[in-house]
XYZ file of C-alpha atoms in Angstrom:
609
model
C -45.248 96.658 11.684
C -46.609 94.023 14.142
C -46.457 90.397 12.723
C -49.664 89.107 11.248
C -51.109 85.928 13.256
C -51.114 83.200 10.836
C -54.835 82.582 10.027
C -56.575 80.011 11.974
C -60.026 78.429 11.687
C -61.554 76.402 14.294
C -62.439 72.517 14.071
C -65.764 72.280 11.561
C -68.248 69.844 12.287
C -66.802 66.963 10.411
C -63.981 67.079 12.670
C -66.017 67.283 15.912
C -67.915 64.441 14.429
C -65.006 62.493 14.093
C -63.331 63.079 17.799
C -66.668 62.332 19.452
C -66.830 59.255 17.498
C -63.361 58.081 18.167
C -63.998 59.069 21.838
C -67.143 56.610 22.004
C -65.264 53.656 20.393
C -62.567 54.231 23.347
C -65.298 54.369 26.127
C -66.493 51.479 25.000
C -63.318 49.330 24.457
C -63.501 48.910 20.852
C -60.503 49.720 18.367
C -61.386 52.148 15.281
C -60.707 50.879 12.025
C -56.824 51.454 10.663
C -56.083 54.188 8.592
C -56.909 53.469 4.743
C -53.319 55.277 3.882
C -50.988 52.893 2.019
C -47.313 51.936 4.157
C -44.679 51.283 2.237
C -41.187 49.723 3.713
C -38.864 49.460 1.513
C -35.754 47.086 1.836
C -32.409 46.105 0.177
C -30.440 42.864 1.643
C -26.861 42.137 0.176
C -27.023 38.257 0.979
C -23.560 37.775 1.512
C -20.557 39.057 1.724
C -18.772 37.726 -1.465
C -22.056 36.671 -2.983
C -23.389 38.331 -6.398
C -26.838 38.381 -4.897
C -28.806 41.657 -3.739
C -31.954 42.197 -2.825
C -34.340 45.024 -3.073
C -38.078 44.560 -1.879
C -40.501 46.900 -1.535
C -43.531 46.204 0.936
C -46.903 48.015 0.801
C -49.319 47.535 3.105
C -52.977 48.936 2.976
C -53.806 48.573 -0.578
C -57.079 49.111 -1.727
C -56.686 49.635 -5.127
C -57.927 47.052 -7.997
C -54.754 47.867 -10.009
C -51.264 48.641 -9.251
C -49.086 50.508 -11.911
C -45.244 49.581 -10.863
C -42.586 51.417 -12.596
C -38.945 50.139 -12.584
C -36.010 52.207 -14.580
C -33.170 49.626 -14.237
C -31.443 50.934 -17.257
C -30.785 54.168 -16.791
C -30.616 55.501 -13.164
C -29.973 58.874 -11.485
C -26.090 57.706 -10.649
C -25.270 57.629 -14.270
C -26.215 56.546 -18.115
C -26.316 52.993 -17.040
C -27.909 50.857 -14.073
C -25.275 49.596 -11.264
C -26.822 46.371 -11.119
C -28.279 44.084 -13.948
C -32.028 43.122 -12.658
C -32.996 39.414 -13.346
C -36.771 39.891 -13.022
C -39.754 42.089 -11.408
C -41.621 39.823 -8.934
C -45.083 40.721 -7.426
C -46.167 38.335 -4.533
C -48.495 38.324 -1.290
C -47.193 37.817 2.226
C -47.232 34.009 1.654
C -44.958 34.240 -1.135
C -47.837 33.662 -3.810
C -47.718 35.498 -7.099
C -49.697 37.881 -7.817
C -51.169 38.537 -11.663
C -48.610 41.239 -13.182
C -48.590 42.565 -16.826
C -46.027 44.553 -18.458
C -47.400 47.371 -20.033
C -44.646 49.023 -21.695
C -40.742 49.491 -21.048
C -40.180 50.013 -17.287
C -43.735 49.551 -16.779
C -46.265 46.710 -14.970
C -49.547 46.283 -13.489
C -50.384 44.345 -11.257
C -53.781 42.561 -9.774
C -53.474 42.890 -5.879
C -56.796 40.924 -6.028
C -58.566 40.927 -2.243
C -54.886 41.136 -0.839
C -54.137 44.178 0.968
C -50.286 43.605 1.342
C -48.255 43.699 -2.059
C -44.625 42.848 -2.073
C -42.269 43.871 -4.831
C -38.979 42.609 -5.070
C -36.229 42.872 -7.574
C -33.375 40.597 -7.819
C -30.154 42.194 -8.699
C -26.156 40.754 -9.513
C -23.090 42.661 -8.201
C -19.448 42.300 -8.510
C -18.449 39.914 -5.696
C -14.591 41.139 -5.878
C -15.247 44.990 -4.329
C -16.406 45.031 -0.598
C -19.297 47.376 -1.273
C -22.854 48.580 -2.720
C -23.947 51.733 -4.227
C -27.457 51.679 -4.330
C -29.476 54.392 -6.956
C -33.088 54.141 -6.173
C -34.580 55.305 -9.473
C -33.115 52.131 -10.524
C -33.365 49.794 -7.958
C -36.560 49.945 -6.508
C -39.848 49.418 -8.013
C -42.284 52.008 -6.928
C -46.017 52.307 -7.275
C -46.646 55.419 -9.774
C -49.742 56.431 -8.376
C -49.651 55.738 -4.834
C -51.213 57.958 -2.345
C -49.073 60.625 -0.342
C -46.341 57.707 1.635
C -43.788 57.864 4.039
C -41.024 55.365 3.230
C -39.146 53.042 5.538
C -35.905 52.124 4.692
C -34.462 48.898 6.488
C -30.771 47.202 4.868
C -29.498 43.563 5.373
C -25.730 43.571 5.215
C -23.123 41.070 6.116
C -21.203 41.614 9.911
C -19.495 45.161 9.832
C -20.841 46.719 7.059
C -21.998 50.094 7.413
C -24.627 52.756 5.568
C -23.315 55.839 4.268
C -26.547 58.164 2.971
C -28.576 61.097 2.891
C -31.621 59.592 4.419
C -32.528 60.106 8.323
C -31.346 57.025 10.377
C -34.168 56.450 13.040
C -32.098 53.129 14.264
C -28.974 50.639 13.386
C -29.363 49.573 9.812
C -33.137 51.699 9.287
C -33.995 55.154 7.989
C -36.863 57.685 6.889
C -37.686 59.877 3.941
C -40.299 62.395 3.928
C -41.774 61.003 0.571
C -41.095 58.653 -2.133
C -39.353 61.426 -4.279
C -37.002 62.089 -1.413
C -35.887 58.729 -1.060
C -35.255 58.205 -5.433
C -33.346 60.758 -4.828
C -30.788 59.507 -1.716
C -28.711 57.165 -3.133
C -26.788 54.327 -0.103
C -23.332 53.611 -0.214
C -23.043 50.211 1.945
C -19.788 48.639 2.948
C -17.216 47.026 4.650
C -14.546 49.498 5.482
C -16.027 52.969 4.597
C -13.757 56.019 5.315
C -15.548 58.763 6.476
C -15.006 62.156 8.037
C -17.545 64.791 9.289
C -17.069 68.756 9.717
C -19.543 71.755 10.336
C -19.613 74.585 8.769
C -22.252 77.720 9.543
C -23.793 74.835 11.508
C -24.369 72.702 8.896
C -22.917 69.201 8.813
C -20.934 67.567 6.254
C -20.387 63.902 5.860
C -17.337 62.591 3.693
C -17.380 58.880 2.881
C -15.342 56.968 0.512
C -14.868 52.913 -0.234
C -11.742 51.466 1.064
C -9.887 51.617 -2.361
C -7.496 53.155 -3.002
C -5.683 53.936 0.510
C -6.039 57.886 1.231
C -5.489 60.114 4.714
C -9.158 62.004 4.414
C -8.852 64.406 6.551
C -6.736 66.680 4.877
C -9.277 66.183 1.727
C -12.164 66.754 4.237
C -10.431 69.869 5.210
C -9.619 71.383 1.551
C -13.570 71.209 0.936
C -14.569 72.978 4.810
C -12.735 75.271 2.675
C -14.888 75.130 -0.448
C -17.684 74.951 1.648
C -17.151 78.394 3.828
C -16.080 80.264 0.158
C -19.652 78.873 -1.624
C -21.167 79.956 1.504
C -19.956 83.564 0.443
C -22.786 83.680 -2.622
C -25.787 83.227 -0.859
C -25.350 83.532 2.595
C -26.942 80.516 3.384
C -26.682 76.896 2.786
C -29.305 74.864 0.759
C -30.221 72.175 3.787
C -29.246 71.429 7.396
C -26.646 68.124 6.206
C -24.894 67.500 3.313
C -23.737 63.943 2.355
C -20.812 63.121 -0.380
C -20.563 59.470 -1.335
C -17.150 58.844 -3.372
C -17.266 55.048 -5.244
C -13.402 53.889 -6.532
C -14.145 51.520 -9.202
C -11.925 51.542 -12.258
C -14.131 49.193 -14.327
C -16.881 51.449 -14.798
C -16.930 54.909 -16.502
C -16.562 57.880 -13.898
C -19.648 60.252 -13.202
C -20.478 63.266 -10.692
C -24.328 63.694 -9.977
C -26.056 66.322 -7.264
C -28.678 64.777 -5.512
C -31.087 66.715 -3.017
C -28.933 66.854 0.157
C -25.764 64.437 -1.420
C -23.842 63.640 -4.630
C -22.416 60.862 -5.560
C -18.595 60.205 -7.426
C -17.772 57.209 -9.362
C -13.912 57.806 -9.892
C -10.950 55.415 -11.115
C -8.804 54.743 -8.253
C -5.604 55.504 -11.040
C -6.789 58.833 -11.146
C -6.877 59.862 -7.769
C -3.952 59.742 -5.826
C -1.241 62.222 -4.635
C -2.020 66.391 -5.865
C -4.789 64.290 -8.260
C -6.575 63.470 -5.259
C -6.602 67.248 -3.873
C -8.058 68.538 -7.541
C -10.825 66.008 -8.646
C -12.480 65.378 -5.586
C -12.541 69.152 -4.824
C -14.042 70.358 -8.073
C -16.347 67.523 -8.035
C -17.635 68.777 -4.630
C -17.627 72.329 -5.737
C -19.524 71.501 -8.681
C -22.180 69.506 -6.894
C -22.320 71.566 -4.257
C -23.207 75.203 -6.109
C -25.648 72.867 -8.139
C -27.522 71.977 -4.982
C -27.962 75.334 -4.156
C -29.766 75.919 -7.649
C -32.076 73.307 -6.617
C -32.796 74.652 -4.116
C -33.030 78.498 -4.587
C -32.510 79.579 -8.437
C -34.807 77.101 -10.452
C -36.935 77.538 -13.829
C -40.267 78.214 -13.524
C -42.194 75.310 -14.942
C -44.055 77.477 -18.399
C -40.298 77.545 -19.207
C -39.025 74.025 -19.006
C -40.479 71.766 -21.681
C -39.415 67.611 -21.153
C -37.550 68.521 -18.090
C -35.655 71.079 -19.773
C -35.054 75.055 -19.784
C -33.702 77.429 -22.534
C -31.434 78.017 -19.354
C -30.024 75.504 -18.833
C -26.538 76.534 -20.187
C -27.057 78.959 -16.565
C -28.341 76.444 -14.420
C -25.690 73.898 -15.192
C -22.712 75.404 -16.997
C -22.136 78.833 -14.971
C -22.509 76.975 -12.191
C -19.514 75.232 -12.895
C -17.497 78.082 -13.909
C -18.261 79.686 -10.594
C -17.867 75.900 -8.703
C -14.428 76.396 -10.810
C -13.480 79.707 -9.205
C -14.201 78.103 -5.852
C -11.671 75.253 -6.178
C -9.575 77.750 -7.722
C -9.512 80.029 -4.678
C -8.632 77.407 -2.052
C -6.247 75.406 -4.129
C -2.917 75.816 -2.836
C 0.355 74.083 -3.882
C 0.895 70.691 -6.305
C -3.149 70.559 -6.139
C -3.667 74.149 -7.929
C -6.026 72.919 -11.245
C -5.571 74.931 -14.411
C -5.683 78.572 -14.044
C -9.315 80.342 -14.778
C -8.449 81.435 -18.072
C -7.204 77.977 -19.604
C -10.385 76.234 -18.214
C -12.388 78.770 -20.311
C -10.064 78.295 -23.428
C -10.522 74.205 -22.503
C -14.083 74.378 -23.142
C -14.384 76.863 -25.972
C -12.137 74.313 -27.662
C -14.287 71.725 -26.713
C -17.538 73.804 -27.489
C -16.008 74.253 -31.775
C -15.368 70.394 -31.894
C -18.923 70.083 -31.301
C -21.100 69.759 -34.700
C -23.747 71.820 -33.401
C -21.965 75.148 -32.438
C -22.768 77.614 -35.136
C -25.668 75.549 -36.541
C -28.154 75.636 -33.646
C -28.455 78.427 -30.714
C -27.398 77.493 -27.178
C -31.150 78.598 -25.994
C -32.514 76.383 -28.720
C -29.537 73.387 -27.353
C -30.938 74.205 -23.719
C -34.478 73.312 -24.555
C -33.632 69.837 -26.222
C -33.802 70.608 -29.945
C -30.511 70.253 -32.179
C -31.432 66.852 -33.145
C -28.046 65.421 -31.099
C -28.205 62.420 -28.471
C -28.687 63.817 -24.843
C -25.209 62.847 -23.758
C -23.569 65.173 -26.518
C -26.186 67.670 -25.563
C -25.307 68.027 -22.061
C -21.394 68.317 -23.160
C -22.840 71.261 -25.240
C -24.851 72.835 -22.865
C -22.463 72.764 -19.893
C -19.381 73.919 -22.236
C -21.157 76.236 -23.539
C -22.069 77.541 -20.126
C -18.671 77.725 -18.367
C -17.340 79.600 -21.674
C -20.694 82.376 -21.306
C -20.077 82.526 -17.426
C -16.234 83.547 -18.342
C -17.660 85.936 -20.759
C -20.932 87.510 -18.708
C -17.948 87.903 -15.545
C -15.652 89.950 -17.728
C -18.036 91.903 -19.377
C -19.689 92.673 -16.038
C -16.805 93.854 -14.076
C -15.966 95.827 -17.368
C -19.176 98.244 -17.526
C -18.714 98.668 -14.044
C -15.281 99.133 -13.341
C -14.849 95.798 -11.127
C -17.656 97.267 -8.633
C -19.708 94.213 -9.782
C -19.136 90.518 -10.906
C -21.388 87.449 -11.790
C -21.676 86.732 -8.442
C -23.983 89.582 -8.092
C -26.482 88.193 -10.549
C -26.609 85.086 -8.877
C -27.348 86.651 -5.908
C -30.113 88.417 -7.597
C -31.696 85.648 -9.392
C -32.044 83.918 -5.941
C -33.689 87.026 -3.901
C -36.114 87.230 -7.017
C -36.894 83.462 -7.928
C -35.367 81.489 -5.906
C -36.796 79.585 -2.240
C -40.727 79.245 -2.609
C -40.805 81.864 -5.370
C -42.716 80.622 -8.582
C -38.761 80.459 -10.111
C -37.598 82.199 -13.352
C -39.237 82.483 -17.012
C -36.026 81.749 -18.959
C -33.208 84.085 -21.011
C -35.567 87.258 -20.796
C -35.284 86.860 -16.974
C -31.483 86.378 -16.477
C -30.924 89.060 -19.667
C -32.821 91.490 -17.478
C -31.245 91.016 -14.256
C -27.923 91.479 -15.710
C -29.353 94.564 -16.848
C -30.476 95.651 -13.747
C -26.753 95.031 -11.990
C -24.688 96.551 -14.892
C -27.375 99.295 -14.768
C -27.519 99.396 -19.051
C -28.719 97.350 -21.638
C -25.359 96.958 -23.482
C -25.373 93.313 -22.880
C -28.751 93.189 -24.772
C -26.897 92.265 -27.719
C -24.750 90.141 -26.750
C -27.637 87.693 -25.386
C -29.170 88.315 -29.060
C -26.723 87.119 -30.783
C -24.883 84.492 -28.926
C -27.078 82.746 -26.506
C -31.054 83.514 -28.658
C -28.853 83.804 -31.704
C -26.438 80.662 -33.326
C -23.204 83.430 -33.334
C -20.006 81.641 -32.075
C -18.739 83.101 -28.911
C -15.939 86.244 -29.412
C -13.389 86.391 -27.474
C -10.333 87.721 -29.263
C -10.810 90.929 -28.210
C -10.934 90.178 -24.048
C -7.526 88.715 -24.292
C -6.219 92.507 -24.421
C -7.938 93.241 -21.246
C -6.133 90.189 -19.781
C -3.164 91.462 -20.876
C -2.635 88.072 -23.214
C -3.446 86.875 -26.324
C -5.180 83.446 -27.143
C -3.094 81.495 -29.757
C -5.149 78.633 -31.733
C -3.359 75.275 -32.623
C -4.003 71.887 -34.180
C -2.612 68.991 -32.892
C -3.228 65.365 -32.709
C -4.354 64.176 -29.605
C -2.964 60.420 -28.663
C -6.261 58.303 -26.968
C -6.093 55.224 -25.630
C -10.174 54.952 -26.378
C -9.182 55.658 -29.954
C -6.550 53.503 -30.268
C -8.597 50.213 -29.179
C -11.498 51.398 -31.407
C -9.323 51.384 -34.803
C -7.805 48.356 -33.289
C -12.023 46.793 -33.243
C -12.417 48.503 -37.043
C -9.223 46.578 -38.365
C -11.243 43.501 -37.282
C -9.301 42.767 -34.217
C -11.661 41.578 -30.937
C -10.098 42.981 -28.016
C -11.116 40.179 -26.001
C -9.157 37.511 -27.237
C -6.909 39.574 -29.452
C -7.467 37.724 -32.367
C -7.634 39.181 -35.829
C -10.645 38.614 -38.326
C -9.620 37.556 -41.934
C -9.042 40.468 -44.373
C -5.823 42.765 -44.855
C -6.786 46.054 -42.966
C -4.660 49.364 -43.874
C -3.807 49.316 -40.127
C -1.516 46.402 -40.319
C 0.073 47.551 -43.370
C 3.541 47.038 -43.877
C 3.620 44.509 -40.798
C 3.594 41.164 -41.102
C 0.704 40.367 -39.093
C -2.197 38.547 -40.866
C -5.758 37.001 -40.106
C -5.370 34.333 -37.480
C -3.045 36.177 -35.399
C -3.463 37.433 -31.617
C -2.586 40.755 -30.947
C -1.076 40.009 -26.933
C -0.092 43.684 -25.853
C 0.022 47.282 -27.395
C 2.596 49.768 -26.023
C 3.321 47.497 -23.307
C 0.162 46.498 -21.773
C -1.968 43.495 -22.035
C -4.809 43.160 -24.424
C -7.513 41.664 -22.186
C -6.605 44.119 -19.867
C -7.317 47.171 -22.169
C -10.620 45.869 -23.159
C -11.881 44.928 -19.651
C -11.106 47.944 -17.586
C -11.171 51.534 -17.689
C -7.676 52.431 -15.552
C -5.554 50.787 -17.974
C -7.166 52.649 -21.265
C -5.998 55.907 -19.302
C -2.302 54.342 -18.502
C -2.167 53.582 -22.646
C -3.259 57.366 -23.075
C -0.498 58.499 -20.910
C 2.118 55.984 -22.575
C 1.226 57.305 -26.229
C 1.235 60.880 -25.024
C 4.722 60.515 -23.829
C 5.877 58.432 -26.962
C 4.255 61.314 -29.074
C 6.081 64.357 -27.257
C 9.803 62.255 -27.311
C 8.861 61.644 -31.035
C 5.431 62.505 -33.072
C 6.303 60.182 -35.790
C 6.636 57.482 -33.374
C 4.308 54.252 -33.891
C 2.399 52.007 -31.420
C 4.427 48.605 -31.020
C 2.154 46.104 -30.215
C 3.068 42.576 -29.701
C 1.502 39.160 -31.028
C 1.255 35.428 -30.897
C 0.727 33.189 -34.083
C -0.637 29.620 -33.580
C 2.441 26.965 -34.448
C 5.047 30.018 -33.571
C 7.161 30.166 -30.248
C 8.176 33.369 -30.360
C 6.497 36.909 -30.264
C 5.699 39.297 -33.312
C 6.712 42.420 -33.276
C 5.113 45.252 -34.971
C 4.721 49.045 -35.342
C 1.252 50.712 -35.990
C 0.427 53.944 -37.314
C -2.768 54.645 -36.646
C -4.582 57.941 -37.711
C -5.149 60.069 -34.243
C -7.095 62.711 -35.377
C -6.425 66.575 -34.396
C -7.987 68.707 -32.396
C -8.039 72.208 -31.921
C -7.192 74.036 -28.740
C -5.731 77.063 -27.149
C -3.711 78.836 -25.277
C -3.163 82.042 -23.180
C 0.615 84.381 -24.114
C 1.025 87.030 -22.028
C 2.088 90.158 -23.833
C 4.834 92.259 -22.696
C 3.818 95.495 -21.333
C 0.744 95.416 -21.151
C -1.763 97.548 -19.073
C -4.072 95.396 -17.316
C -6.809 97.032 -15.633
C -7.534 96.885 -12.093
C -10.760 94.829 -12.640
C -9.066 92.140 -15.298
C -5.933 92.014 -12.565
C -8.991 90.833 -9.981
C -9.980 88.370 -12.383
C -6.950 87.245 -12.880
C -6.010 86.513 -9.183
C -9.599 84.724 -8.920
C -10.976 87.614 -6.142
């Protein structure tokens, strides 16, 4: 069939109007009036190299409008549950530096009074820790942005000290300046600027990758960058095609601030603890974080929710969208581990999070479609832990059940595949459960997983899986253990009335300290070995006390906590042991069973093909 000519219409009489008047104007020397659409420029300056100050300043020329509604999110950004930076104050001024009338209207929210000025500059001053040599900038929460602006087409230009580079998503048009397409593209390309950046670049399919990390801690990157070319070639396997042309990974060390993973449109971003990468650890984090972000970006881009079926930014499917994603992100990093840096097998992932999934208050009580959708009544951070357990755990299940009905000729990976040649690219996207139920349908070729999406995803059932470890030629074995926790530990610690600042304990006789003789007035100076201050001011050494009561607690389980403190008019140390109540937690894990026939389709499971 011959190609259809796209449809063309010829220039209407407006637009002959308007050529033949911009032709006259030229004859006769005269300049037509500037384009009525708003430019924006938008601009962060880090002032100095070990200064606290940072800049960000938004310009927009062309305004016309009476009002301006600004919107500013500085205290919860797209890079994680809390701003990077701590904004002083919003400031709305002309080109001379004169304020400009601005109103807060709500949370977040200003308006301001260009009056007869067409030029509007927004800045934002922000504070930074002067002891790291870089910036990660999040956009959603560092610039202010005008909420109803016409269609623009941001400018990005960054100040930095001598030698600092720009690590991003964004297109560079020169040193030091870049583009987005819109607004909403550039909230959602986060900067990494800095002193000594390592970076690497590879290709794969002809698409370029761009690996850049801060200085700390000291690793060789190029056999990282090469263990996710890896990653990258095996994700390629599901769709055939990757989501955009370049792909940017931005990895932040910083051990004072909680670690986070988040997919962006063409990059993701990792906060990590430089304690816990290092060695194999650096070959299995970074990896699955990369995995992870990586399959997610291709559900942004070609399996999405159609909007009737997302409510507050939300989908009943979310449990598909986020946690299968990981399990099959998992059975990447899985694949192409080799050596020290293998992660936990398949199976003991699953039982991980099915573990995880029964500690949660929720499971049982409210539906994982109903969790999906926001209801459940629990804070969105315990939500998402929900939701993307929950996930992983239904992925495990939907893959085994799959490759069972039809005898390992098909595996999730075929209803991915599916749900992107039906709703994915510039298709309307997908109207929930009912959609992914019937595609799984349609590749098992019965309904005898009808059920199953009744009663454990529509439905509040817990998840079965007792009777899969037979096919896996295992058997799952439940325990309850405690669980040492160095975030636990320093919490009782605060309830006993001790402030982990100073270390000093409030007045009162807490059951902690019983049978010690430590009273009020005291200053607790280390526990298990490490300092105090230290514990309560950064992140890294909460996870060295972890590791320190874990291997007191497998030498001897009725082994205390010494901890160690000063008493005002008393040279030497106090001494004391600590029993505080850790408590269990319930977990599994996978026996094989002697003998046992494992079909040909659980044995491909198994051995992650």
């Amino acid at each position: 069939m011959p190609r259809r000519r796209p449809y063309f219409r010829g220039p209407s009489m407006l637009d002959r109007t308007r050529s033949l008047a911009l032709a006259v104007f030229l004859a006769l020397g005269v300049q037509p009036l500037a384009s009525a659409q708003p430019v924006a420029t938008y601009a962060i300056r880090v002032l100095g190299e070990r200064s606290r100050d940072v800049e960000a300043i938004v310009t927009i020329t062309g305004v016309r409008a009476p009002t301006m509604e600004v919107a500013l999110d500085a205290g919860r950004g797209r890079l994680g549950t809390r701003s990077l930076f701590a904004p002083t104050r919003l400031r709305a001024t002309d080109t001379a530096g004169t304020e400009l009338p601005l109103e807060e209207i709500r949370a977040g929210r200003w308006r301001v009074t260009p009056g007869s000025h067409t030029t509007v500059v927004l800045s934002v001053q922000l504070e930074r820790d002067p002891g790291i040599d870089h910036v990660l900038i999040d956009p959603a929460s560092t610039w202010p942005r005008w909420v109803d602006a016409p269609k623009l087409e941001p400018r990005i230009d960054v100040v930095a000290p001598d030698g600092w580079t720009v690590a991003t998503g964004l297109t560079q048009v020169a040193p030091m300046r870049f583009s987005a397409p819109s607004v909403e593209a550039l909230i959602d390309r986060p900067l990494l600027i800095g002193a000594r950046l390592v970076q690497s670049r590879f290709e794969t399919d002809g698409v370029a990758f761009e690996l850049v990390a801060s200085s700390a801690p000291p690793m060789e990157i190029e056999p990282l960058a090469e263990r996710l070319r890896a990653i990258a070639t095996r994700q390629l396997e599901l769709f055939h095609v990757h989501p955009f042309e370049r792909y940017v990974f931005l990895v932040q060390f910083d051990g004072r601030a909680a670690p986070f993973s988040r997919a962006h449109g063409n990059s993701s971003v990792y906060r990590l603890s430089p304690a816990r990468v290092g060695g194999a650890a650096a070959d299995t984090t970074l990896p699955l974080l990369f995995s992870t972000s990586l399959i997610r970006a291709w559900n942004s881009k070609y399996v999405r929710a159609a909007a009737p079926a997302r409510r507050a930014g939300r989908s009943e499917a979310d449990w598909f969208l986020t946690g299968v994603s990981d399990y099959r992100a998992y059975r990447t990093v899985v694949r192409t581990a080799t050596g020290d840096a293998a992660p936990p097998s398949l199976v003991d992932a699953m039982l991980a999070r099915l573990a995880r999934l029964e500690r949660h208050a929720a499971y049982g009580r409210v539906s994982i479609a109903e969790m999906s959708r926001g209801g459940g009544d629990v804070r969105s951070a315990s939500r998402t832990a929900f939701v993307g357990a929950a996930g992983f755990v239904l992925g495990f299940v939907l893959d085994v059940e799959i490759r069972r009905l039809t005898d390992g000729a098909r595996t999730l990976d075929d209803v991915l595949r599916s749900m992107a040649f039906l709703y994915g690219g510039v298709r309307r996207g997908f109207d929930g459960n009912d959609a992914i139920r019937r595609v799984v349908a349609s590749v098992v070729e019965t309904d005898a997983l009808d059920e199953f999406f009744a009663r454990h995803i529509e439905g509040n059932e817990p998840i079965a899986i007792e009777r899969m470890a037979g096919w896996l030629g295992c058997r799952f074995v439940r325990t309850e253990e405690a669980r040492p926790c160095g975030f636990r530990l320093l919490n009782a610690l605060r309830l006993a009335g001790v402030n982990v600042t100073t270390g000093e304990i409030a007045s009162g006789e807490p059951a902690l300290f019983a049978g010690t003789t430590l009273r009020a007035g005291d200053r607790v100076v280390s526990v298990c070995g490490l300092a105090l201050r230290d514990l309560g001011a950064d992140h890294r050494q909460v996870w060295a006390l972890t590791k320190r009561l874990a291997e007191r607690s497998a030498a001897d389980p009725s082994a205390g906590v010494p901890i160690s403190a000063s008493r005002p008019g008393r040279a030497e140390p106090i001494d004391a042991v600590i029993r505080p109540a850790m408590p269990s937690e319930r977990s599994y894990r996978c026996e094989p069973v002697d003998n046992a026939h494992v079909p040909a389709w659980a044995a491909d499971l198994l051995s992650n093909r």
